[in-house]
Tab-separated table of C-alpha atoms in Angstrom:
chain	number	residue	atom	x	y	z
A	1	MET	CA	45.024	10.637	-7.432
A	2	SER	CA	48.007	8.636	-5.959
A	3	ASN	CA	47.508	5.783	-3.942
A	4	HIS	CA	48.900	7.898	-0.815
A	5	ASP	CA	45.937	10.170	-1.340
A	6	LEU	CA	43.419	7.185	-1.433
A	7	ILE	CA	44.812	6.078	1.840
A	8	LEU	CA	44.622	9.358	3.401
A	9	SER	CA	40.980	9.983	1.986
A	10	THR	CA	39.721	6.315	3.345
A	11	PRO	CA	39.074	7.493	7.010
A	12	ALA	CA	37.193	10.878	5.944
A	13	VAL	CA	34.720	8.673	4.024
A	14	ALA	CA	34.607	5.804	6.598
A	15	ARG	CA	33.944	8.352	9.560
A	16	PRO	CA	30.542	9.540	8.620
A	17	TRP	CA	29.270	5.929	7.739
A	18	ARG	CA	30.350	4.382	11.386
A	19	GLU	CA	28.873	7.870	12.952
A	20	ARG	CA	26.047	7.077	11.733
A	21	LEU	CA	26.166	3.302	12.882
A	22	GLY	CA	26.484	4.328	16.169
A	23	SER	CA	23.879	6.841	16.285
A	24	ALA	CA	21.453	4.036	15.044
A	25	MET	CA	23.145	1.061	17.218
A	26	PRO	CA	20.559	2.003	20.242
A	27	LEU	CA	17.734	2.044	17.847
A	28	LEU	CA	18.764	-1.614	16.569
A	29	VAL	CA	19.325	-2.789	19.902
A	30	LEU	CA	16.337	-1.779	21.343
A	31	GLY	CA	13.833	-1.954	17.682
A	32	PRO	CA	13.138	-5.801	18.499
A	33	SER	CA	12.680	-5.683	22.355
A	34	LEU	CA	10.199	-2.254	21.707
A	35	LEU	CA	8.273	-4.544	18.989
A	36	ALA	CA	7.798	-7.751	20.774
A	37	SER	CA	6.550	-5.536	23.697
A	38	PHE	CA	4.212	-3.779	21.319
A	39	VAL	CA	3.046	-6.698	20.142
A	40	TYR	CA	2.412	-8.132	23.654
A	41	VAL	CA	1.093	-5.789	25.282
A	42	PHE	CA	-1.097	-3.890	22.715
A	43	VAL	CA	-2.052	-6.370	19.844
A	44	PHE	CA	-2.728	-9.122	21.825
A	45	THR	CA	-5.005	-6.849	24.353
A	46	GLY	CA	-6.577	-5.970	21.421
A	47	TRP	CA	-7.334	-9.444	20.313
A	48	THR	CA	-8.283	-10.871	23.996
A	49	LEU	CA	-10.634	-7.886	23.800
A	50	TYR	CA	-12.246	-8.829	20.343
A	51	ILE	CA	-12.396	-12.506	22.020
A	52	SER	CA	-14.302	-11.413	24.983
A	53	LEU	CA	-17.028	-9.642	22.558
A	54	SER	CA	-16.828	-13.428	20.270
A	55	ASN	CA	-18.615	-16.716	20.628
A	56	SER	CA	-15.673	-18.575	21.041
A	57	SER	CA	-15.440	-21.841	23.025
A	58	LEU	CA	-12.668	-24.362	22.727
A	59	LEU	CA	-11.025	-22.628	19.824
A	60	PRO	CA	-10.975	-19.089	18.703
A	61	THR	CA	-14.170	-17.815	16.603
A	62	TYR	CA	-15.038	-14.548	15.359
A	63	GLY	CA	-18.641	-14.561	15.789
A	64	PHE	CA	-19.726	-11.058	17.555
A	65	VAL	CA	-22.062	-11.479	20.590
A	66	GLY	CA	-21.520	-7.944	22.493
A	67	LEU	CA	-21.033	-7.968	26.000
A	68	ASP	CA	-22.882	-11.536	26.406
A	69	ASN	CA	-19.650	-13.178	27.965
A	70	TYR	CA	-19.434	-10.201	30.235
A	71	ALA	CA	-23.047	-10.550	31.600
A	72	SER	CA	-22.682	-14.256	32.003
A	73	LEU	CA	-19.453	-13.754	33.855
A	74	TRP	CA	-20.911	-11.303	36.043
A	75	ALA	CA	-23.713	-13.838	36.901
A	76	ASN	CA	-21.501	-16.629	37.807
A	77	ARG	CA	-21.189	-17.077	41.727
A	78	ARG	CA	-17.459	-18.430	41.376
A	79	TRP	CA	-16.323	-15.015	39.797
A	80	ASN	CA	-18.096	-12.695	42.197
A	81	ILE	CA	-16.493	-14.722	45.194
A	82	ALA	CA	-12.952	-14.364	43.117
A	83	TYR	CA	-13.850	-10.886	42.772
A	84	ASN	CA	-14.619	-10.133	46.579
A	85	ASN	CA	-11.330	-12.296	47.584
A	86	LEU	CA	-9.326	-10.175	45.217
A	87	PHE	CA	-10.320	-7.115	47.335
A	88	LEU	CA	-10.091	-8.963	50.636
A	89	PHE	CA	-6.657	-10.229	49.655
A	90	SER	CA	-5.072	-7.149	48.341
A	91	GLY	CA	-6.414	-4.705	51.417
A	92	PHE	CA	-5.134	-6.870	54.133
A	93	TYR	CA	-1.935	-8.103	51.546
A	94	ILE	CA	-0.828	-4.364	50.973
A	95	VAL	CA	-1.457	-3.466	54.625
A	96	GLY	CA	0.262	-6.127	56.026
A	97	SER	CA	3.230	-6.175	53.972
A	98	MET	CA	4.074	-2.401	54.148
A	99	THR	CA	3.435	-2.380	58.071
A	100	VAL	CA	5.507	-5.690	58.706
A	101	GLY	CA	8.282	-4.069	56.063
A	102	LEU	CA	8.310	-0.575	57.515
A	103	LEU	CA	8.618	-2.183	60.921
A	104	LEU	CA	11.678	-4.197	59.518
A	105	ALA	CA	13.093	-1.170	57.741
A	106	ILE	CA	12.928	1.224	60.902
A	107	LEU	CA	14.456	-1.563	63.039
A	108	ILE	CA	17.631	-2.122	60.751
A	109	ASP	CA	17.402	1.917	60.654
A	110	GLN	CA	18.786	1.617	63.804
A	111	ARG	CA	22.265	0.699	62.907
A	112	VAL	CA	21.862	-2.779	64.392
A	113	ARG	CA	24.939	-5.140	64.775
A	114	GLY	CA	24.806	-7.621	61.814
A	115	GLU	CA	22.192	-5.719	59.667
A	116	ALA	CA	23.568	-7.035	56.290
A	117	VAL	CA	23.014	-10.738	58.009
A	118	TRP	CA	19.045	-9.131	59.109
A	119	ARG	CA	19.050	-7.803	55.611
A	120	THR	CA	19.704	-10.866	54.092
A	121	ILE	CA	17.252	-12.672	56.162
A	122	PHE	CA	14.295	-10.555	55.789
A	123	LEU	CA	15.023	-10.290	51.836
A	124	TYR	CA	15.434	-13.930	51.586
A	125	PRO	CA	11.515	-15.096	51.113
A	126	LEU	CA	11.483	-12.328	48.077
A	127	ALA	CA	14.178	-14.610	45.986
A	128	VAL	CA	11.476	-17.780	46.563
A	129	SER	CA	9.328	-17.958	43.963
A	130	PHE	CA	5.407	-17.877	45.018
A	131	ILE	CA	5.177	-21.797	44.069
A	132	VAL	CA	7.806	-22.668	46.391
A	133	THR	CA	6.093	-20.703	49.036
A	134	GLY	CA	2.855	-21.744	48.569
A	135	THR	CA	4.137	-25.527	48.707
A	136	VAL	CA	6.003	-24.906	51.961
A	137	TRP	CA	3.334	-23.176	53.686
A	138	SER	CA	1.068	-25.732	52.624
A	139	TRP	CA	2.897	-28.230	54.747
A	140	LEU	CA	2.850	-25.935	57.836
A	141	TYR	CA	-1.107	-25.625	57.595
A	142	ASN	CA	-1.494	-29.385	57.036
A	143	PRO	CA	-2.919	-30.676	60.112
A	144	THR	CA	-1.894	-33.969	60.251
A	145	ASP	CA	1.811	-33.114	59.412
A	146	GLY	CA	2.473	-29.596	60.176
A	147	ILE	CA	2.554	-26.903	62.883
A	148	GLN	CA	-0.866	-27.864	64.480
A	149	ALA	CA	0.663	-31.679	64.588
A	150	MET	CA	3.880	-30.438	65.995
A	151	VAL	CA	2.223	-28.268	68.824
A	152	ARG	CA	-0.345	-30.849	70.047
A	153	GLY	CA	2.625	-33.459	69.752
A	154	LEU	CA	4.347	-31.113	72.809
A	155	GLY	CA	1.085	-31.583	74.869
A	156	TRP	CA	-1.404	-28.824	73.747
A	157	THR	CA	-3.710	-31.631	72.418
A	158	ASN	CA	-6.466	-28.750	71.884
A	159	PHE	CA	-4.318	-26.394	69.678
A	160	SER	CA	-5.853	-26.159	66.383
A	161	PHE	CA	-3.921	-24.275	63.231
A	162	ALA	CA	-5.411	-25.724	60.231
A	163	LEU	CA	-6.218	-22.244	58.104
A	164	ALA	CA	-5.739	-23.898	54.607
A	165	SER	CA	-8.500	-26.585	55.600
A	166	ASP	CA	-10.975	-24.450	56.666
A	167	ARG	CA	-13.294	-22.691	54.538
A	168	ARG	CA	-13.807	-19.551	56.642
A	169	TYR	CA	-10.489	-18.738	57.172
A	170	ALA	CA	-8.356	-20.129	54.500
A	171	ILE	CA	-8.234	-17.160	52.631
A	172	TYR	CA	-6.590	-15.693	55.651
A	173	ALA	CA	-3.724	-18.547	55.379
A	174	VAL	CA	-2.926	-17.085	51.447
A	175	ILE	CA	-2.993	-13.490	53.153
A	176	ILE	CA	-0.770	-14.363	55.707
A	177	THR	CA	1.786	-16.124	53.240
A	178	GLY	CA	1.802	-13.460	51.035
A	179	VAL	CA	2.628	-11.025	53.542
A	180	TRP	CA	5.211	-13.169	54.575
A	181	GLN	CA	6.401	-13.709	51.024
A	182	SER	CA	6.456	-9.724	50.310
A	183	SER	CA	7.297	-7.848	53.433
A	184	GLY	CA	11.276	-8.085	52.606
A	185	PHE	CA	10.622	-6.112	49.209
A	186	ALA	CA	8.765	-3.523	50.967
A	187	MET	CA	11.264	-3.304	53.411
A	188	ALA	CA	14.104	-2.991	51.090
A	189	LEU	CA	12.178	-0.008	49.403
A	190	PHE	CA	11.476	1.875	52.667
A	191	LEU	CA	15.095	1.150	54.179
A	192	ALA	CA	16.330	2.706	51.065
A	193	GLY	CA	14.096	5.808	51.394
A	194	LEU	CA	15.009	6.231	54.905
A	195	ARG	CA	18.754	6.353	54.253
A	196	SER	CA	18.286	8.855	51.473
A	197	VAL	CA	17.005	11.250	54.141
A	198	ASP	CA	19.206	14.211	54.265
A	199	SER	CA	20.717	13.875	57.599
A	200	ASP	CA	20.814	17.608	58.148
A	201	LEU	CA	16.962	17.450	58.805
A	202	ILE	CA	17.352	14.543	61.490
A	203	LYS	CA	19.986	16.686	63.456
A	204	ALA	CA	17.916	19.635	63.626
A	205	ALA	CA	15.118	17.755	64.797
A	206	GLN	CA	17.435	16.174	67.400
A	207	ILE	CA	18.750	19.648	68.325
A	208	ASP	CA	15.366	20.418	69.147
A	209	GLY	CA	14.800	17.646	71.340
A	210	ALA	CA	12.483	15.439	69.223
A	211	SER	CA	12.532	12.141	70.217
A	212	THR	CA	13.172	8.995	67.766
A	213	PHE	CA	9.590	8.535	67.399
A	214	ARG	CA	8.736	11.698	66.918
A	215	ILE	CA	11.950	12.102	64.358
A	216	TYR	CA	10.218	9.106	62.454
A	217	ARG	CA	6.499	10.615	62.687
A	218	LYS	CA	7.212	14.037	61.543
A	219	VAL	CA	10.447	13.938	59.758
A	220	LEU	CA	11.348	10.763	58.250
A	221	LEU	CA	7.937	9.006	57.320
A	222	PRO	CA	6.599	12.201	55.347
A	223	THR	CA	9.936	12.675	53.683
A	224	ILE	CA	9.699	9.316	52.113
A	225	ALA	CA	5.928	9.324	51.271
A	226	PRO	CA	6.293	8.916	47.796
A	227	ILE	CA	7.677	5.369	47.923
A	228	PHE	CA	4.733	4.500	50.160
A	229	LEU	CA	2.686	5.050	46.854
A	230	ALA	CA	4.976	3.286	44.864
A	231	VAL	CA	5.374	0.224	47.185
A	232	ALA	CA	1.282	0.028	47.318
A	233	VAL	CA	1.392	0.154	43.384
A	234	ILE	CA	3.487	-2.335	43.246
A	235	GLN	CA	1.732	-4.619	45.240
A	236	ILE	CA	-1.306	-4.079	44.016
A	237	GLN	CA	-0.183	-5.200	40.615
A	238	PHE	CA	1.118	-8.294	42.509
A	239	ALA	CA	-2.340	-8.937	44.429
A	240	ILE	CA	-4.279	-8.462	41.096
A	241	LYS	CA	-2.044	-11.173	39.194
A	242	THR	CA	-1.657	-13.814	42.311
A	243	PHE	CA	-1.997	-17.029	40.455
A	244	ASP	CA	0.949	-19.304	41.460
A	245	LEU	CA	0.639	-18.872	45.213
A	246	VAL	CA	-3.051	-19.724	45.558
A	247	ALA	CA	-2.492	-23.035	42.897
A	248	ALA	CA	0.111	-24.246	45.013
A	249	LEU	CA	-1.249	-23.616	48.506
A	250	THR	CA	-4.953	-24.052	48.476
A	251	LYS	CA	-5.713	-24.841	44.589
A	252	GLY	CA	-8.311	-22.338	45.053
A	253	GLY	CA	-10.020	-24.405	47.896
A	254	PRO	CA	-11.553	-25.846	50.012
A	255	GLY	CA	-14.327	-25.927	47.648
A	256	ILE	CA	-14.341	-21.956	46.073
A	257	SER	CA	-13.448	-20.056	49.079
A	258	THR	CA	-9.826	-18.738	47.920
A	259	THR	CA	-10.749	-18.776	44.151
A	260	PHE	CA	-9.052	-15.587	42.461
A	261	PRO	CA	-9.617	-14.109	39.061
A	262	ALA	CA	-6.536	-15.585	37.836
A	263	ILE	CA	-7.450	-19.030	38.686
A	264	TYR	CA	-10.752	-18.567	36.973
A	265	VAL	CA	-9.463	-17.399	33.968
A	266	TYR	CA	-6.985	-20.231	33.632
A	267	ASP	CA	-9.782	-22.558	34.705
A	268	LEU	CA	-12.432	-20.995	32.018
A	269	MET	CA	-9.581	-21.219	29.132
A	270	PHE	CA	-7.713	-24.320	29.750
A	271	GLN	CA	-10.198	-26.772	31.795
A	272	ARG	CA	-13.038	-26.139	30.651
A	273	GLY	CA	-12.771	-24.568	26.798
A	274	GLN	CA	-14.703	-21.338	27.353
A	275	ILE	CA	-12.133	-18.901	25.579
A	276	GLY	CA	-14.742	-16.071	25.475
A	277	GLU	CA	-15.515	-16.039	28.836
A	278	GLY	CA	-12.418	-16.307	29.801
A	279	ALA	CA	-11.136	-13.465	28.007
A	280	ALA	CA	-13.752	-11.302	29.091
A	281	ALA	CA	-12.469	-12.143	32.886
A	282	ALA	CA	-8.844	-11.394	31.374
A	283	ILE	CA	-10.291	-8.133	30.390
A	284	MET	CA	-11.709	-7.231	33.797
A	285	MET	CA	-8.672	-8.125	35.404
A	286	LEU	CA	-6.685	-5.615	33.199
A	287	ALA	CA	-9.065	-3.302	33.628
A	288	ALA	CA	-8.246	-3.471	37.325
A	289	LEU	CA	-4.743	-2.857	36.730
A	290	ALA	CA	-5.705	-0.187	35.025
A	291	VAL	CA	-7.705	1.320	37.856
A	292	VAL	CA	-4.863	1.488	39.763
A	293	LEU	CA	-1.814	2.266	37.242
A	294	VAL	CA	-3.221	5.033	34.704
A	295	PRO	CA	-3.819	7.307	37.829
A	296	TYR	CA	-0.696	6.620	39.238
A	297	SER	CA	1.351	7.307	35.735
A	298	PHE	CA	-0.802	10.978	35.483
A	299	TRP	CA	0.576	11.302	39.157
A	300	VAL	CA	4.224	10.406	38.391
A	301	VAL	CA	4.177	12.656	35.124
A	302	TRP	CA	2.285	15.599	37.284
A	303	ARG	CA	4.976	15.189	40.104
A	304	ARG	CA	8.167	15.453	37.514
A	305	ARG	CA	6.797	18.404	36.072
A	306	LYS	CA	6.119	20.144	39.204
A	307	GLU	CA	9.313	19.205	40.033
A	308	ALA	CA	10.939	20.378	37.236
A	309	GLY	CA	9.199	23.727	37.510
A	310	HIS	CA	10.445	24.270	40.863
A	311	GLY	CA	13.479	23.204	39.695
């Protein structure tokens, strides 16, 4: 075989190798991330579950004690307050942020002047971390330097706005701050949904003489119903994992009035050295997330299959 023949035959040999590398490239790129995600989610979850069934204290040990840590956890008054706060916060936080977000989305959907500026203003809180938000709002709630001091300085000496300092109302200070932080996120999703509705539906309703309120109530909002569910699920995840907002705003106080499960888990594991009970608390938080995410995942799969069947 001549050198000319060897040169001509080289691409024919190299092409299959390049094709195999090209087909394997997605796996090579995604493989490490998928492996890390598997270890981080499933392996560590399994390890945490086992630790929650062990007699671990300051360091992990593997003496099996069954459900003793869970029994001790639920017998603890602070944990019960933390779980009650979670449900109270989640309910008001989700409804409040979705309501404010929807109202803002409807207002911006009216093609107001300076729409881009308003969108930026309403979305700005989302760009700020919960630590920063909690710190700034703690200043506002401070009775000596915040809103209360400012209003009293204007002459209203009986005005009171020390929510974060009052054991009875501190949880509502956390709720108000959380709603302020997350309403812009809900607004963005609702606005995207409203803008995606077929304009022919709106024109048909207008031709029938429907008012703007009726168009939203009968046409637009029912059309974007799946977005309501998606926003609610995402907000529930934020609520269950709430830690930094409370840590910066109230530090779980006054007393234990704003303790949340994540705050309590941190306290058990890193302050008290009770790793076994802390792991049990973490598993209970995971269970709360699963109660939300698993049904939602099944619903998404069912909806896609239904749409594929109709398609």
